[in-house]
CSV table of C-alpha atoms and ligand atoms in Angstrom, one decimal:
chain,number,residue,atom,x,y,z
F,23,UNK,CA,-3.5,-14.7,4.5
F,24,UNK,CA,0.2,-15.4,5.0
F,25,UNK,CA,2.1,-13.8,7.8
F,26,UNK,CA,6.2,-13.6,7.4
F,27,UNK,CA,8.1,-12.3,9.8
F,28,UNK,CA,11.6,-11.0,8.9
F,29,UNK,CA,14.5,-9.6,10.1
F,30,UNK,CA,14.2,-5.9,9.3
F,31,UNK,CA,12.8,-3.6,6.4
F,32,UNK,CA,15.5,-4.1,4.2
F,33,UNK,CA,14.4,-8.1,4.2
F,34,UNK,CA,11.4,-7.4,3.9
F,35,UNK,CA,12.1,-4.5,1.0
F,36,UNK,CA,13.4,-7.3,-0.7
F,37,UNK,CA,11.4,-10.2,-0.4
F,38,UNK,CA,8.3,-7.7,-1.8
F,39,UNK,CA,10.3,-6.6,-4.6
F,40,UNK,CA,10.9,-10.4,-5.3
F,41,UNK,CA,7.1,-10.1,-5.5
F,42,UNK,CA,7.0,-7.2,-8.1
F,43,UNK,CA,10.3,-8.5,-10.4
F,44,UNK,CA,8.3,-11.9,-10.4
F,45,UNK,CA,5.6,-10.8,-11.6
F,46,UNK,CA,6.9,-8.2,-14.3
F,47,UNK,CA,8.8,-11.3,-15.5
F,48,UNK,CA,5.5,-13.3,-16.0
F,49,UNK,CA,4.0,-10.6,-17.5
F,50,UNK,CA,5.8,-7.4,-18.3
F,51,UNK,CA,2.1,-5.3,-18.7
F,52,UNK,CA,1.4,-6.0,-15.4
F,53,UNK,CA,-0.9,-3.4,-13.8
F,54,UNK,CA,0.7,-2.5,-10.0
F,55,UNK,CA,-1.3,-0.7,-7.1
F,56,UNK,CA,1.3,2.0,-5.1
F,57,UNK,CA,1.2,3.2,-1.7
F,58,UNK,CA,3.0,5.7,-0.6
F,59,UNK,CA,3.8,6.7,3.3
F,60,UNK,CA,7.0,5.5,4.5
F,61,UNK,CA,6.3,1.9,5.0
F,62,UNK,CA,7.1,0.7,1.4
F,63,UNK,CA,10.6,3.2,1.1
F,64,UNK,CA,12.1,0.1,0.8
F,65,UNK,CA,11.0,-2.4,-1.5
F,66,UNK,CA,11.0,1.2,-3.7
F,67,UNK,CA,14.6,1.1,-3.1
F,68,UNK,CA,15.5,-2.2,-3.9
F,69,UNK,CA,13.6,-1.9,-7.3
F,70,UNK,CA,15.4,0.9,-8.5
F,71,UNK,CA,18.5,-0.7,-7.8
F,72,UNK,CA,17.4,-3.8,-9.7
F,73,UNK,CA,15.8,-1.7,-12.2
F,74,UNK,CA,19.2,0.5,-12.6
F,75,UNK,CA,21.1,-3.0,-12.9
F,76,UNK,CA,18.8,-4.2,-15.7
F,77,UNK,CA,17.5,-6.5,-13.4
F,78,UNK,CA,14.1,-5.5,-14.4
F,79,UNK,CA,12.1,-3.6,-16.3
F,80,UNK,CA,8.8,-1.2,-16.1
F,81,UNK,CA,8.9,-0.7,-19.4
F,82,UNK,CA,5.7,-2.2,-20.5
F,83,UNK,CA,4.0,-1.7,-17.1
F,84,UNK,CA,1.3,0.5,-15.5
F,85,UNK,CA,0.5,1.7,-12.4
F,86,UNK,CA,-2.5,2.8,-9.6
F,87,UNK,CA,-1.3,4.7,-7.0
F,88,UNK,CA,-3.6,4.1,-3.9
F,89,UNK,CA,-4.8,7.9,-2.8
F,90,UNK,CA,-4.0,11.8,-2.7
F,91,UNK,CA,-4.8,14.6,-0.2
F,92,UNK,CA,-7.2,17.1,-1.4
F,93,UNK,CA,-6.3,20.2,-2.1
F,94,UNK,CA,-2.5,20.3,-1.9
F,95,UNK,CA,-1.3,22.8,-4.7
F,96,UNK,CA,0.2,20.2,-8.0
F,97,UNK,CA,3.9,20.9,-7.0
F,98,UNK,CA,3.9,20.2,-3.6
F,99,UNK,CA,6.7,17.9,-2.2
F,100,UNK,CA,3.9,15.6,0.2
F,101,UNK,CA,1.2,15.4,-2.6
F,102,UNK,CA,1.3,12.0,-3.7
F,103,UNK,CA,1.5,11.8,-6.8
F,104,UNK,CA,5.0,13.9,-6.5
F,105,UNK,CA,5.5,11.4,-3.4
F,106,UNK,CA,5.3,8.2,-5.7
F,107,UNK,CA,7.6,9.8,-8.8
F,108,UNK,CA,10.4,10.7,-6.4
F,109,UNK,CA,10.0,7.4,-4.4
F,110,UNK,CA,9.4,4.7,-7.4
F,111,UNK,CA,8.5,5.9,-10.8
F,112,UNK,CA,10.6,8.2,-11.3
F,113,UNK,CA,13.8,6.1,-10.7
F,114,UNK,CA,12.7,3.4,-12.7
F,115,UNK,CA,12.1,3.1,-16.5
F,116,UNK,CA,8.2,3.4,-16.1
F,117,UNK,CA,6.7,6.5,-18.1
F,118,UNK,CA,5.1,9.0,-16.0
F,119,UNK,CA,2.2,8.5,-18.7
F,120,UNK,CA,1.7,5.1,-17.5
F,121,UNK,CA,1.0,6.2,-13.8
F,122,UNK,CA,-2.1,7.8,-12.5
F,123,UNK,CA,-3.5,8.9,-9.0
F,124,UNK,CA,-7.0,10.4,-7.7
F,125,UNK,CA,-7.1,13.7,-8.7
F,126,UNK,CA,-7.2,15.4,-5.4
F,127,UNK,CA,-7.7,19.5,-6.9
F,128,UNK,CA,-10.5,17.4,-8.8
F,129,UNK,CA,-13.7,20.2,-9.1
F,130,UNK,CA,-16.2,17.3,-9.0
F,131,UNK,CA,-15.0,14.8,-6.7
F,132,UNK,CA,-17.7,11.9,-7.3
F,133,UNK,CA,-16.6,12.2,-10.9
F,134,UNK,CA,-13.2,12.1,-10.6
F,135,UNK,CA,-13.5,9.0,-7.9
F,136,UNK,CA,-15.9,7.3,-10.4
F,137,UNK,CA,-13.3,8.5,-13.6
F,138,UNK,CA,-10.5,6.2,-11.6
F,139,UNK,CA,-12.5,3.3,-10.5
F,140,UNK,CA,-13.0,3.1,-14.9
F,141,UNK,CA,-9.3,3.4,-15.2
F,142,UNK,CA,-8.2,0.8,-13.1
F,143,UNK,CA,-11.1,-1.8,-14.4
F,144,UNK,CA,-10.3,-0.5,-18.2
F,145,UNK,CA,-6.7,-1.3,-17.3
F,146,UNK,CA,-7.6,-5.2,-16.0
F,147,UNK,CA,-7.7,-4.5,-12.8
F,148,UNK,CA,-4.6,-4.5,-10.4
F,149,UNK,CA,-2.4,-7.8,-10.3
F,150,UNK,CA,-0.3,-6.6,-7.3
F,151,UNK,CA,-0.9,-4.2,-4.9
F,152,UNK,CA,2.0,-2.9,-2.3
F,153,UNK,CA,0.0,-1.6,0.7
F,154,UNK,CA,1.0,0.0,4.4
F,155,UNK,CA,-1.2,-0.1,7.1
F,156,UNK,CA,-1.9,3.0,9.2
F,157,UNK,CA,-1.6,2.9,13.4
F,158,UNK,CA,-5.3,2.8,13.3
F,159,UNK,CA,-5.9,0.0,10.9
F,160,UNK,CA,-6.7,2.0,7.5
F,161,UNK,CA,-5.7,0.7,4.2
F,162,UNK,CA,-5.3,3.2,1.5
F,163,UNK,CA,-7.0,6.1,3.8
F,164,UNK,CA,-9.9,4.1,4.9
F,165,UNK,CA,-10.2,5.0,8.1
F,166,UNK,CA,-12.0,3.0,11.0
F,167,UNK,CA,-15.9,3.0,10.1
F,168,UNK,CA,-15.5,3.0,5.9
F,169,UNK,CA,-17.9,0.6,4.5
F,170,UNK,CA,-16.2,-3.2,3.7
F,171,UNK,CA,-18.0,-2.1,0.4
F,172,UNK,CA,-16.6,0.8,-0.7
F,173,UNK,CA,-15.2,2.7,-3.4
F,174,UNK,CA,-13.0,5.4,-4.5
F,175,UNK,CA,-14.0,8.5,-2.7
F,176,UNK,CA,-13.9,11.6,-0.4
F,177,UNK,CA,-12.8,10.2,3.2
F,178,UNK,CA,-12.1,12.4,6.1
F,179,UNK,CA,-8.6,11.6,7.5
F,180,UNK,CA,-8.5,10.8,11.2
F,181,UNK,CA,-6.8,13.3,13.7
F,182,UNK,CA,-4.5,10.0,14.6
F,183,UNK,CA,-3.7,9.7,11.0
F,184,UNK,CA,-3.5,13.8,10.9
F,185,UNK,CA,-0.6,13.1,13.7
F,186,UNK,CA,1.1,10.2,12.4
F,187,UNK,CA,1.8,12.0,9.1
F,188,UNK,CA,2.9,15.2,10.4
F,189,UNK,CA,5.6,14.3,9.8
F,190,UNK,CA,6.2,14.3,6.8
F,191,UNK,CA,4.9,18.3,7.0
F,192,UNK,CA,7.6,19.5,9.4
F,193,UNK,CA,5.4,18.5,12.4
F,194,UNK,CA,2.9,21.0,11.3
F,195,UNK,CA,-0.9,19.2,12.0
F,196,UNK,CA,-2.0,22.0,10.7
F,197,UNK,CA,-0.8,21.9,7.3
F,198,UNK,CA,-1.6,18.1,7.1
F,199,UNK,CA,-4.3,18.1,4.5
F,200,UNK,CA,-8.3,17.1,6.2
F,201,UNK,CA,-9.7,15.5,3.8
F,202,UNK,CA,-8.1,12.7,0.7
F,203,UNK,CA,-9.5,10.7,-2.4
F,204,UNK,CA,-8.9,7.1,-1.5
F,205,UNK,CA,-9.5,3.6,-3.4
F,206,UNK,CA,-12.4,1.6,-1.4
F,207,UNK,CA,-11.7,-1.3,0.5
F,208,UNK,CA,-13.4,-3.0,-2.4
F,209,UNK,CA,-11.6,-1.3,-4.6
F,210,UNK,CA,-8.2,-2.6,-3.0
F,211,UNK,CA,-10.1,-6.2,-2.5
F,212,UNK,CA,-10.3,-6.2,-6.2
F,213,UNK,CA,-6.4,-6.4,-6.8
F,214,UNK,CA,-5.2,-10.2,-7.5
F,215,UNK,CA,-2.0,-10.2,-5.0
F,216,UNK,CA,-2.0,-7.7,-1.9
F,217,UNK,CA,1.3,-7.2,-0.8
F,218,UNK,CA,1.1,-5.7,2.4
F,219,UNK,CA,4.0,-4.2,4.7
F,220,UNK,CA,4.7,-3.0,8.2
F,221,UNK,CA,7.5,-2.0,10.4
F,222,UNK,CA,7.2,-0.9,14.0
F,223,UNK,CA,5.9,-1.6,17.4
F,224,UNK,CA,4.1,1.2,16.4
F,225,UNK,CA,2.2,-1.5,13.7
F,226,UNK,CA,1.7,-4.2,16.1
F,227,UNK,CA,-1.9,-3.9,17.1
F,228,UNK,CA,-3.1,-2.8,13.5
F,229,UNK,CA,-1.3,-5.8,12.2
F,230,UNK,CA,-2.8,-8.0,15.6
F,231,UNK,CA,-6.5,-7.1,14.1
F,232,UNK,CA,-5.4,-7.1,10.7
F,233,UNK,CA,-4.7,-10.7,10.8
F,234,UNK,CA,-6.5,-11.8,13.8
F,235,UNK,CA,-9.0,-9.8,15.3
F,236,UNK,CA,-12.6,-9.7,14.0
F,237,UNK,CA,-13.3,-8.5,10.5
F,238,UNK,CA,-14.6,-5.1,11.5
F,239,UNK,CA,-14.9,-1.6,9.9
F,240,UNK,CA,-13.2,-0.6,13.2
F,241,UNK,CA,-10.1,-1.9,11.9
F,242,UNK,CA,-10.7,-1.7,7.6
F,243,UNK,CA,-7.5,-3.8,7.2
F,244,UNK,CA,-8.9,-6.9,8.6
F,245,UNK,CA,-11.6,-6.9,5.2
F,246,UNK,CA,-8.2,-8.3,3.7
F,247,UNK,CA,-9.2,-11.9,5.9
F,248,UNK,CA,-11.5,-12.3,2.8
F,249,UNK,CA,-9.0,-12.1,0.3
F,250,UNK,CA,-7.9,-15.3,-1.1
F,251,UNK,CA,-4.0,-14.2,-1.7
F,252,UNK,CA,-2.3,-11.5,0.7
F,253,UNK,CA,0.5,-11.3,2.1
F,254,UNK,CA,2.0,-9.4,5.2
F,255,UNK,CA,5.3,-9.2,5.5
F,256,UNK,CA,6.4,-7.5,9.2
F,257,UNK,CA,9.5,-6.7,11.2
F,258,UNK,CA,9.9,-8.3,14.9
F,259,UNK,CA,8.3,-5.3,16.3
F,260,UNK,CA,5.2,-4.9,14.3
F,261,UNK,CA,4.8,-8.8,14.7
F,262,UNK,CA,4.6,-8.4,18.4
F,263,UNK,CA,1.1,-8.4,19.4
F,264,UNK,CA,1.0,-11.7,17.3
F,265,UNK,CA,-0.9,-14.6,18.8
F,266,UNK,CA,-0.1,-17.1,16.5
F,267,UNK,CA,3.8,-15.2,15.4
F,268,UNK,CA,5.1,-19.0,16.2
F,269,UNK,CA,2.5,-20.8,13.7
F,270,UNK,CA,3.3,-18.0,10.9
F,271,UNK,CA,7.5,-18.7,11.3
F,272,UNK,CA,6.9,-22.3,11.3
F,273,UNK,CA,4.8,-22.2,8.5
F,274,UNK,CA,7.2,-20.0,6.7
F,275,UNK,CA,10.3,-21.9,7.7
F,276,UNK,CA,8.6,-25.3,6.2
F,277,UNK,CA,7.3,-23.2,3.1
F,278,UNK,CA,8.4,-25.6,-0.4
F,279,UNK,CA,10.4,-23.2,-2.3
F,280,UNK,CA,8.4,-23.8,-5.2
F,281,UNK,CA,5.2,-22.5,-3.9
F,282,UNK,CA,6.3,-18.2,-3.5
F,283,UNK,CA,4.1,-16.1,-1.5
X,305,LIG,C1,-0.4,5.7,1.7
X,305,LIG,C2,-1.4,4.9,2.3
X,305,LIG,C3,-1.5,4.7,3.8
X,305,LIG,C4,-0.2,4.4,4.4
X,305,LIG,C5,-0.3,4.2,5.9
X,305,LIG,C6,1.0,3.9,6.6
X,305,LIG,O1,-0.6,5.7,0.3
X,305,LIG,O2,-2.3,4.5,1.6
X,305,LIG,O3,-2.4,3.7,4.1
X,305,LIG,O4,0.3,3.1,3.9
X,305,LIG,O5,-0.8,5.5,6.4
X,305,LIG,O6,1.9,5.0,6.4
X,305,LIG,P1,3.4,4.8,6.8
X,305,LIG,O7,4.0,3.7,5.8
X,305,LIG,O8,4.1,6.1,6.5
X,305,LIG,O9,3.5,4.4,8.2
């Protein structure tokens, strides 16, 4: 796991994007894993500027988004899939065709999670995955306590996590969705690059036990310790609870150009 800590989400917008165009160069097919939430905003930006300035292209691409709350009505503003088309795909030259999320109005839920784990192996699996990391540690919405094992499911979304995204529903807990259809943790372990990023104090101990605390169901982010290629790219203030933030700039600082994240 490599930790860089950068000025300020616009750096760290970029240097992710870096990530995506990179790749989409090496291989224009390339399958990429979404979040959605407010920590990538960014990088999302910085690709449709590069995308409108034929800097790249999505053209041939495909793409997983990560989860979707259950039960929000297909044209609401905060269901994800509408999320991910406003904030990426639908400002770049990917077809929406090419672009696929959990079903969360799904009337059989294990066959719907079961229908998407098939379409992301029948796909190749993901080669990069942009991910945020909620104030209590989740990945995709794997809350504290999901198995290190699992796969797409039904996941009941923490009151915390209720809270943290109120916002995005006027401050209205009570119309934040209950429940979601996530990707596992093994599901997201899967991926061949995990590109992970997080601004805020309010980030600093869920990136502190991401990166350095046990690996623990308590804290589902810190399953990423046993994936051979992630990287977390922070602000100052989600670095902060950082034991080892002096090793990480170092490290970064004497990086060989050649070598990438
Ligand atoms: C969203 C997702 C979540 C968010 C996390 C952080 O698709 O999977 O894990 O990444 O809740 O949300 P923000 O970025 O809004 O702080």
């Amino acid at each position: 796991m490599e930790i860089v800590i950068l000025d300020d989400a616009e750096a760290i917008g970029k240097l992710a994007a870096d990530q995506v165009c990179g790749l989409l160069a090496r291989k224009p097919d390339a399958v990429l894993g979404l979040a959605t939430g407010s920590s990538p905003l960014a990088t999302y930006d910085e690709l449709a500027r590069r995308c409108a300035a034929g800097e790249v292209s999505f053209g041939r691409a495909r793409a997983f988004t990560l989860d979707e709350y259950v039960g929000l009505p297909e044209d609401h503003p905060e269901r994800y899939r509408n999320v991910i088309d406003r904030e990426l795909t639908g400002r770049v030259d990917l077809d929406p065709s090419r672009v696929a999320g959990p079903d969360g109005l799904a009337e059989d839920v294990p066959a719907a999670c079961a229908a998407y784990e098939r379409a992301i192996a029948d796909a190749g699996g993901v080669d990069l995955q942009i991910l945020g990391i909620g104030t209590d540690g989740h990945i995709g919405f794997n809350e504290p306590g999901s198995s290190l094992a699992s796969r797409t499911r039904i996941q009941t979304l923490t009151r915390q996590t209720r809270l943290d995204n109120a916002r995005f529903f006027d401050g209205d807990l009570d119309a934040v969705p209950t429940h979601c259809l996530t990707q596992g943790l093994a599901t997201i372990m899967a991926a061949r690059h995990v590109v992970l990023v997080a601004t805020g104090s309010g980030k600093a101990q869920a990136v502190h036990q991401l990166a350095e605390g046990p690996v623990s169901a308590m804290w589902p982010a810190s399953v990423l310790q046993h994936h051979p290629h992630v990287s977390v790219l922070v602000d100052e203030a989600a670095a902060g609870r950082l034991q080892l933030a002096g090793y990480y700039r170092e490290t970064y600082l004497a990086k060989p150009a050649w070598q990438g994240l």
